[in-house]
Coordinates of C-alpha atoms and ligand atoms in Angstrom, one line a residue:
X1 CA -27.8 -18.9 -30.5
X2 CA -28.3 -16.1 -28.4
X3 CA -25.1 -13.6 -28.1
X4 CA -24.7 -12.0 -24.3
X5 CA -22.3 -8.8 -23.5
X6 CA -20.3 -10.1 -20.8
X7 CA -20.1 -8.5 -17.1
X8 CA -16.5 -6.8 -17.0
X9 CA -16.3 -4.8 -13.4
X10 CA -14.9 -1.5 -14.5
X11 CA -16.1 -1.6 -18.0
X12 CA -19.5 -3.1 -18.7
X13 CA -21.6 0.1 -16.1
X14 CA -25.1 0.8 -17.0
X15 CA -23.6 4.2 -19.1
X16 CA -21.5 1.6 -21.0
X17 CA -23.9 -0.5 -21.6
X18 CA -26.7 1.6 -22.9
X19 CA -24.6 3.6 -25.2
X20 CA -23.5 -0.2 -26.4
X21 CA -26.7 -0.8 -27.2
X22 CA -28.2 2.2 -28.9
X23 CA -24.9 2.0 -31.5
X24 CA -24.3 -1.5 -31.9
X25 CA -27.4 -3.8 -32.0
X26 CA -26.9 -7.3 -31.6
X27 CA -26.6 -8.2 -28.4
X28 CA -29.3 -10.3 -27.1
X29 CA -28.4 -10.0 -23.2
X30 CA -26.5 -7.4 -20.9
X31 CA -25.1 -8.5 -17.3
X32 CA -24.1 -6.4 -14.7
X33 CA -20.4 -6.3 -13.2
X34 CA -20.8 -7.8 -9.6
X35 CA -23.0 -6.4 -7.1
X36 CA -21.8 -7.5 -3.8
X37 CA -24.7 -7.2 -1.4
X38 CA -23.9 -6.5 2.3
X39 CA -25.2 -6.4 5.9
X40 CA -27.4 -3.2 6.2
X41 CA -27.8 -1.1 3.5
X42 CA -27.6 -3.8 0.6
X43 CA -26.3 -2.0 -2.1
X44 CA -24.4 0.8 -2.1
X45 CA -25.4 4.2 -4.6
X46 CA -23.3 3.4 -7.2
X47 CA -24.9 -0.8 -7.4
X48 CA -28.0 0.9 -7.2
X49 CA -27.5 3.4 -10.0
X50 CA -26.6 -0.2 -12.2
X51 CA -29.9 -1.6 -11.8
X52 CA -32.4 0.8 -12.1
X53 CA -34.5 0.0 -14.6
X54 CA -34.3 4.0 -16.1
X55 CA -31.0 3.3 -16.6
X56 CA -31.6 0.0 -18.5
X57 CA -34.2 0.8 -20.8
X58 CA -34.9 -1.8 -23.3
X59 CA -32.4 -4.0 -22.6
X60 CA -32.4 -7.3 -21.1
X61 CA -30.2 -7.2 -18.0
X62 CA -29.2 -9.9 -15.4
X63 CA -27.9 -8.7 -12.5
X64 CA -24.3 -10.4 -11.0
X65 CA -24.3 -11.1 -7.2
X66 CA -21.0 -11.7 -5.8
X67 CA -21.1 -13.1 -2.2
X68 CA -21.3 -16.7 -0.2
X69 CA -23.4 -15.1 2.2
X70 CA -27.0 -16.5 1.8
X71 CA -28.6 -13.7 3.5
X72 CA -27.0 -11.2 1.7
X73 CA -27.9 -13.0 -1.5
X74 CA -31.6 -13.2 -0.9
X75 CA -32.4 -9.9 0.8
X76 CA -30.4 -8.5 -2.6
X77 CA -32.2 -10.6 -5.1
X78 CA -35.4 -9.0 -2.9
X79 CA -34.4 -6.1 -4.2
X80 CA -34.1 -7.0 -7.8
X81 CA -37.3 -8.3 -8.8
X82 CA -38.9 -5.5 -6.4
X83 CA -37.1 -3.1 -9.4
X84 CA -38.4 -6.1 -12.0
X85 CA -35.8 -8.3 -13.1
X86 CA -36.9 -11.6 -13.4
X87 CA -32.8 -13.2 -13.4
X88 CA -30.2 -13.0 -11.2
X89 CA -26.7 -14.1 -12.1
X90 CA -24.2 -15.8 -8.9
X91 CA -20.7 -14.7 -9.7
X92 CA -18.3 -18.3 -8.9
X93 CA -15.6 -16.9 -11.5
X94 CA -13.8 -13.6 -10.3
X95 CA -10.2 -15.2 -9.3
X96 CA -8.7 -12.0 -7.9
X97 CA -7.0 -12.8 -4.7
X98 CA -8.8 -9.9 -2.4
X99 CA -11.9 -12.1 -3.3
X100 CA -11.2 -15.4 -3.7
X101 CA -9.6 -15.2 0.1
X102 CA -12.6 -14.3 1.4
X103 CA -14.4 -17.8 -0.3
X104 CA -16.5 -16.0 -2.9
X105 CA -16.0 -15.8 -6.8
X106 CA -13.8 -18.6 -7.9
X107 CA -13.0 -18.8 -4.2
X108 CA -16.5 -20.4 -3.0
X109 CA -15.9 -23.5 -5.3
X110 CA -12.3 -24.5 -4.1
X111 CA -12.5 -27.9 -3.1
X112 CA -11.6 -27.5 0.4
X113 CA -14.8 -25.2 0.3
X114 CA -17.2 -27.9 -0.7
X115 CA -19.5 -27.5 2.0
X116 CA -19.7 -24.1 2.6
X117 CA -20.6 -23.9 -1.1
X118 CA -23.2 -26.8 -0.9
X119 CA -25.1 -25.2 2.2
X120 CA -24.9 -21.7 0.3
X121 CA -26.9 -23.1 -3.0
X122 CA -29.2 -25.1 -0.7
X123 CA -30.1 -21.7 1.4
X124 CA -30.4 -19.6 -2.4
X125 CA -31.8 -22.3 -4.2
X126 CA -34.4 -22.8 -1.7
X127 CA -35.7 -19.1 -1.1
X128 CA -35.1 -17.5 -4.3
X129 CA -38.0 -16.1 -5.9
X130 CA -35.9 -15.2 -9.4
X131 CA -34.5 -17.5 -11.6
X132 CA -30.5 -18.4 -10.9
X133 CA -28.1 -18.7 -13.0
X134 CA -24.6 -19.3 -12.5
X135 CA -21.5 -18.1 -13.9
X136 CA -18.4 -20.3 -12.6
X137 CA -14.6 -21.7 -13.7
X138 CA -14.2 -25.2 -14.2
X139 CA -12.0 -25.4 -10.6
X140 CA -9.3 -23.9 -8.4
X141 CA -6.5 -25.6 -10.2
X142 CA -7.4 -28.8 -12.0
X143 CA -9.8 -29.1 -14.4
X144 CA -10.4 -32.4 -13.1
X145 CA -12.3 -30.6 -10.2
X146 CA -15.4 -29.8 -12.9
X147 CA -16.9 -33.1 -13.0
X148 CA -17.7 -33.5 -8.9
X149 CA -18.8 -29.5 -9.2
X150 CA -21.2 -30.2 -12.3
X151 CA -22.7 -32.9 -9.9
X152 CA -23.9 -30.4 -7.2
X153 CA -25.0 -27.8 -9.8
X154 CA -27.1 -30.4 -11.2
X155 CA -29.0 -31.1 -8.1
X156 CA -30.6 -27.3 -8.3
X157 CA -32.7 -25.6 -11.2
X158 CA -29.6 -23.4 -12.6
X159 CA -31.5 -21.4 -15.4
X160 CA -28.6 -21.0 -17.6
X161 CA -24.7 -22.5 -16.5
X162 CA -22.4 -19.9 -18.0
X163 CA -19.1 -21.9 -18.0
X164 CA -15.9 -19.9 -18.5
X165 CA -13.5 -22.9 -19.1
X166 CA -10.8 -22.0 -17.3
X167 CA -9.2 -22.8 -13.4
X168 CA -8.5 -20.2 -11.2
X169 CA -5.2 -20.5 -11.7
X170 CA -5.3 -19.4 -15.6
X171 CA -6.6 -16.0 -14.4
X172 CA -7.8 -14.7 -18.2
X173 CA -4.3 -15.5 -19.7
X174 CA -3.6 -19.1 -20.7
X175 CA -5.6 -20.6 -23.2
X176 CA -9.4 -21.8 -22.8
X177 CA -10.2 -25.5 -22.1
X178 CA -12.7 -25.9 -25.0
X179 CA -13.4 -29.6 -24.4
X180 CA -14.8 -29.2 -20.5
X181 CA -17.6 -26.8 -23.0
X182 CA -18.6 -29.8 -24.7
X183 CA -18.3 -32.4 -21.5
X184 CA -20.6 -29.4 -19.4
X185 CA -23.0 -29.4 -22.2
X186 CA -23.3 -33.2 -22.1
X187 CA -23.5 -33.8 -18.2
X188 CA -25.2 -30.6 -17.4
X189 CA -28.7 -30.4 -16.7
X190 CA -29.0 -26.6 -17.0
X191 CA -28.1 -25.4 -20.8
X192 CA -24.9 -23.8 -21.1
X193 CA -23.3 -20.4 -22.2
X194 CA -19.8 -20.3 -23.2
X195 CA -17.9 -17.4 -21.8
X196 CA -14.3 -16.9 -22.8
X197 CA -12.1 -18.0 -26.6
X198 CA -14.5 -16.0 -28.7
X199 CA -12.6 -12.7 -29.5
X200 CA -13.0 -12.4 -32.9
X201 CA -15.8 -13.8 -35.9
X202 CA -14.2 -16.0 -37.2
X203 CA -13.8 -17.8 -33.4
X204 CA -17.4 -18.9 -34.0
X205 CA -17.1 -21.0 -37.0
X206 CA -13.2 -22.3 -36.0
X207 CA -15.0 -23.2 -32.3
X208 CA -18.2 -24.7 -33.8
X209 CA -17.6 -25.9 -36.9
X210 CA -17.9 -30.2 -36.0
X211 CA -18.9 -29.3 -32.3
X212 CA -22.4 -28.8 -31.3
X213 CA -23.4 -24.8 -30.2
X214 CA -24.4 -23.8 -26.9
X215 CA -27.6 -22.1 -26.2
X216 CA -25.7 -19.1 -25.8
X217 CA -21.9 -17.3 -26.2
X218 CA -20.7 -14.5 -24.2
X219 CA -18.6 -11.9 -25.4
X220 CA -16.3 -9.9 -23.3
X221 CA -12.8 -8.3 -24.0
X222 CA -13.4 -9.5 -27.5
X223 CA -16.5 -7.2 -27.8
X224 CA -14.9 -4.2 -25.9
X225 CA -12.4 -4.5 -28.2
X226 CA -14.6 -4.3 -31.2
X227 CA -18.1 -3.2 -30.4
X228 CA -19.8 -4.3 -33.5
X229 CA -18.5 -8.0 -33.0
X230 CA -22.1 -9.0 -31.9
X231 CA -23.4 -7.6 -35.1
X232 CA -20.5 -9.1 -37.5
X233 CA -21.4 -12.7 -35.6
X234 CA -25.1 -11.9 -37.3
X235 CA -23.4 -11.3 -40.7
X236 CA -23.5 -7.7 -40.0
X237 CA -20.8 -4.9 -41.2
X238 CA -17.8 -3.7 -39.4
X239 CA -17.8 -0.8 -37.0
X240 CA -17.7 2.2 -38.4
X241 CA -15.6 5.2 -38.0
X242 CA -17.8 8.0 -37.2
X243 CA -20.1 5.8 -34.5
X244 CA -16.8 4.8 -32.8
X245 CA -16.1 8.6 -32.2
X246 CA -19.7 9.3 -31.4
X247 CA -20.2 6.4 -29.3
X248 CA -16.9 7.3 -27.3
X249 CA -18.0 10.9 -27.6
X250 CA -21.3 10.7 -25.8
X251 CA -19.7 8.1 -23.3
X252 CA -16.8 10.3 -22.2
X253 CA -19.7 13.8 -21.5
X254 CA -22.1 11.4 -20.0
X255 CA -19.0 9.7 -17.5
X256 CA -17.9 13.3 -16.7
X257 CA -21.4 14.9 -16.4
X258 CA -22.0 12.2 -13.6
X259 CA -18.5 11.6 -12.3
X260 CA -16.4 14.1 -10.2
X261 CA -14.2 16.1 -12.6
X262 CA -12.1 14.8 -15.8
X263 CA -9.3 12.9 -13.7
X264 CA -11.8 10.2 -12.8
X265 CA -13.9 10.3 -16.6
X266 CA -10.2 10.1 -18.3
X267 CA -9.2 6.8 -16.2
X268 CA -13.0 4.8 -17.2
X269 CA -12.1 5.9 -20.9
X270 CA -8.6 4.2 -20.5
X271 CA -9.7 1.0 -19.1
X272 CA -12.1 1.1 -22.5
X273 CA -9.4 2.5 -24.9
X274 CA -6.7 -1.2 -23.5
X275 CA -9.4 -2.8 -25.1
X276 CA -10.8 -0.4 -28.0
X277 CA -7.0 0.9 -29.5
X278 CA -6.7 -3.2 -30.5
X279 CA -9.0 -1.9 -33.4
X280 CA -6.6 0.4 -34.6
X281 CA -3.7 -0.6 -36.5
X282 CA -0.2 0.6 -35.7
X283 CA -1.7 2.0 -32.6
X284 CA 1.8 1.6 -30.1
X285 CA 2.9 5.1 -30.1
X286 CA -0.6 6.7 -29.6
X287 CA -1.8 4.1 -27.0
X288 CA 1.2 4.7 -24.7
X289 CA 0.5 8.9 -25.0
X290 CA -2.4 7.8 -24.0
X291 CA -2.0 5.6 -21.2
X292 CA 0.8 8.2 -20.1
X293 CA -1.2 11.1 -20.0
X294 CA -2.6 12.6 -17.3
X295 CA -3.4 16.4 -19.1
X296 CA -7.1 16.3 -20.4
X297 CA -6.2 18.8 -23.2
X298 CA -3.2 15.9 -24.4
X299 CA -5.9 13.1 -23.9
X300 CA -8.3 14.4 -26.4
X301 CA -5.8 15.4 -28.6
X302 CA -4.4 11.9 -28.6
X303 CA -8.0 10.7 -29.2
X304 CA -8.7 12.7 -31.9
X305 CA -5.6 11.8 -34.0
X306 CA -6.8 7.9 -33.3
X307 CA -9.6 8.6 -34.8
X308 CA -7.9 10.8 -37.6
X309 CA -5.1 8.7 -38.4
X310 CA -4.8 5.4 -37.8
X311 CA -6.6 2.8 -40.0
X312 CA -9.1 0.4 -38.6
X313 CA -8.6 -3.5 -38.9
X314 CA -10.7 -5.4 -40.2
X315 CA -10.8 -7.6 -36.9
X316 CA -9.4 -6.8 -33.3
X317 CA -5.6 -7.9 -32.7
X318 CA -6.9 -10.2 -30.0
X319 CA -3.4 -11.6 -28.5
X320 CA -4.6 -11.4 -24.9
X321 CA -5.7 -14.9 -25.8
Ligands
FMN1 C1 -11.6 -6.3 -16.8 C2 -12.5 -7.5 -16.5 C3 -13.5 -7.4 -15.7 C4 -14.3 -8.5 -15.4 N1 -15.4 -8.4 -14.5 C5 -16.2 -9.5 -14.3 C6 -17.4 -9.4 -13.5 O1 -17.6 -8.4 -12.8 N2 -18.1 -10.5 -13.3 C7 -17.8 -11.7 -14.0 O2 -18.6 -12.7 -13.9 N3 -16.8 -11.8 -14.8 C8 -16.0 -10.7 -15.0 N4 -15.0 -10.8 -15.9 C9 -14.8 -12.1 -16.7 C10 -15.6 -11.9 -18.1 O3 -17.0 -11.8 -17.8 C11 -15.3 -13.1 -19.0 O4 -15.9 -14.3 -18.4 C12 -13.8 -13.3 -19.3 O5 -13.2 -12.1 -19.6 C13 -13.6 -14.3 -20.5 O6 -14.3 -13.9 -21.6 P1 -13.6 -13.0 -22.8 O7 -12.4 -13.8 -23.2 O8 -14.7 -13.0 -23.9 O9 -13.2 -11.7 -22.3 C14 -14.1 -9.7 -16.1 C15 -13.0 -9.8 -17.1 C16 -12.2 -8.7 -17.3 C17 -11.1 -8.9 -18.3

């Protein structure tokens, strides 16, 4: 079963995901957090800077597109296999209200948005020269919703379905729909990827035990969390100490060599530590100095006496779930 990093905007950037990769192997596949292409000048710098292949050496990458806009899609998959990716991933998932208003992400496969989703596939589907897959919730608010959905997907060549079971409505809190895994992977004509209830090891065994596996699993907050869960999933070893620091290390001076100044390079090492201090036990005390913080000096401080102090868990405390 092949084991994919999944796209998390603000986490997963082509810095994050390299460093990933040189310290803990296992990951199969790397996405991209959205790319939304635009009228103009497609991509901005920063989209750019994602998918250069330099900046993705020897990792497979799929780039995310998030738009319903099926010019926009195709003069931006243009771009993508003119830098030589062969895949390009449609974002129908994000469920955050700026962009679900707007139709896209979860917001393009609202039922009230059939058709405008329909004659957006038709126009990608037809003029695409990369391979599609699709990333997508099982509805707005009903899971009932995935069945009709599932139809229409089936009518084009989706390379891979990556099915997050949950509505829009469960934003990432309430609890996966596990069984719409096993209806997608019996109605779907695409194989399937599971993204979403595997946080932890011992997920894959409880998940898959009498059910049949999916071609793939994504990892997301799970794997942030605990960057040598791709490995443990192999039967490898638990992180260890001294790479944590070093991979943090040579994440935080790379960030701050390329962003402007350590106000910006201390907030992307946050959004990584919500996820990262779950590795830690007894971590409640340090994590809020940390979140509170907004001295550099104090921040490392707090960082080192993480890594000094505290003792590592066996597993991630996962409750997010
Ligand atoms: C902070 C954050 C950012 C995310 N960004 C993206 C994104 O850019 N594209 C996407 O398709 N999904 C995004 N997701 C959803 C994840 O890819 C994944 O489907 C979801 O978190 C469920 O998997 P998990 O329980 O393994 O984290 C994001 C999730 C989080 C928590």
């Amino acid at each position: 079963m092949r084991i994919e990093f999944a796209p998390m905007e603000g986490i997963t950037d082509d810095l994050y995901r390299r460093l990933h990769h040189k310290y803990f192997p296992g990951v199969d596949r790397y996405y991209t957090p959205f790319l939304s292409p635009a009228e103009g000048k497609v991509f901005s710098g920063k989209e750019l800077r994602e998918v250069l292949p330099e900046n993705n050496e020897g990792i497979d990458l799929v780039p995310q597109l998030l738009t319903n806009n099926t010019r926009h899609f195709l003069a931006g998959s243009e771009i993508l296999r003119n830098l030589g990716w062969r895949e390009v991933n449609l974002n129908l998932g994000c469920p955050s209200g700026t962009v679900t208003a707007k139709a896209k992400g979860a917001g393009l496969i609202y039922p009230e948005r059939r058709e405008l989703l329909e004659s957006f596939l038709d126009g990608i589907f037809s003029a695409c020269r990369m391979d599609i897959s699709v990333k997508i919730r099982l509805g707005k608010e009903d899971p009932e919703e995935f069945p009709a959905l599932l139809e229409l997907l089936n009518r084009y060549p989706v390379k891979t379905l990556i099915l997050h079971p949950r509505v829009r409505e469960d934003l990432y809190r309430k609890p996966v729909r596990m069984e719409w895994l096993f209806y997608a992977m019996e109605h779907s004509r695409a194989p399937l990827c599971l993204s979403g209830g595997i946080a932890v090891a011992a997920d894959l065994e409880r998940v898959f035990q009498e059910n049949p596996r999916p071609e793939a699993v994504m990892l997301g907050r799970g794997l942030v969390a605990d960057p040598a869960l791709a490995g443990k999933l192999r039967g490898g070893g638990s992180a260890d100490r001294m790479m944590l620091r070093d991979f943090c290390q040579e994440f935080f001076a790379e960030t701050a060599s390329r962003l402007n100044g350590p106000k910006p390079t201390m907030f992307r090492m946050k959004e990584i530590w919500t996820y990262l201090i779950r590795l830690f036990d007894h971590h409640e005390r340090y994590w809020k100095a940390l979140r509170k913080t907004t001295s550099l000096t104090e921040y490392q401080a707090i960082v080192d006496r993480i890594f000094r102090e505290l003792p590592l868990r066996q597993d991630a405390d996962v409750n997010w779930i």
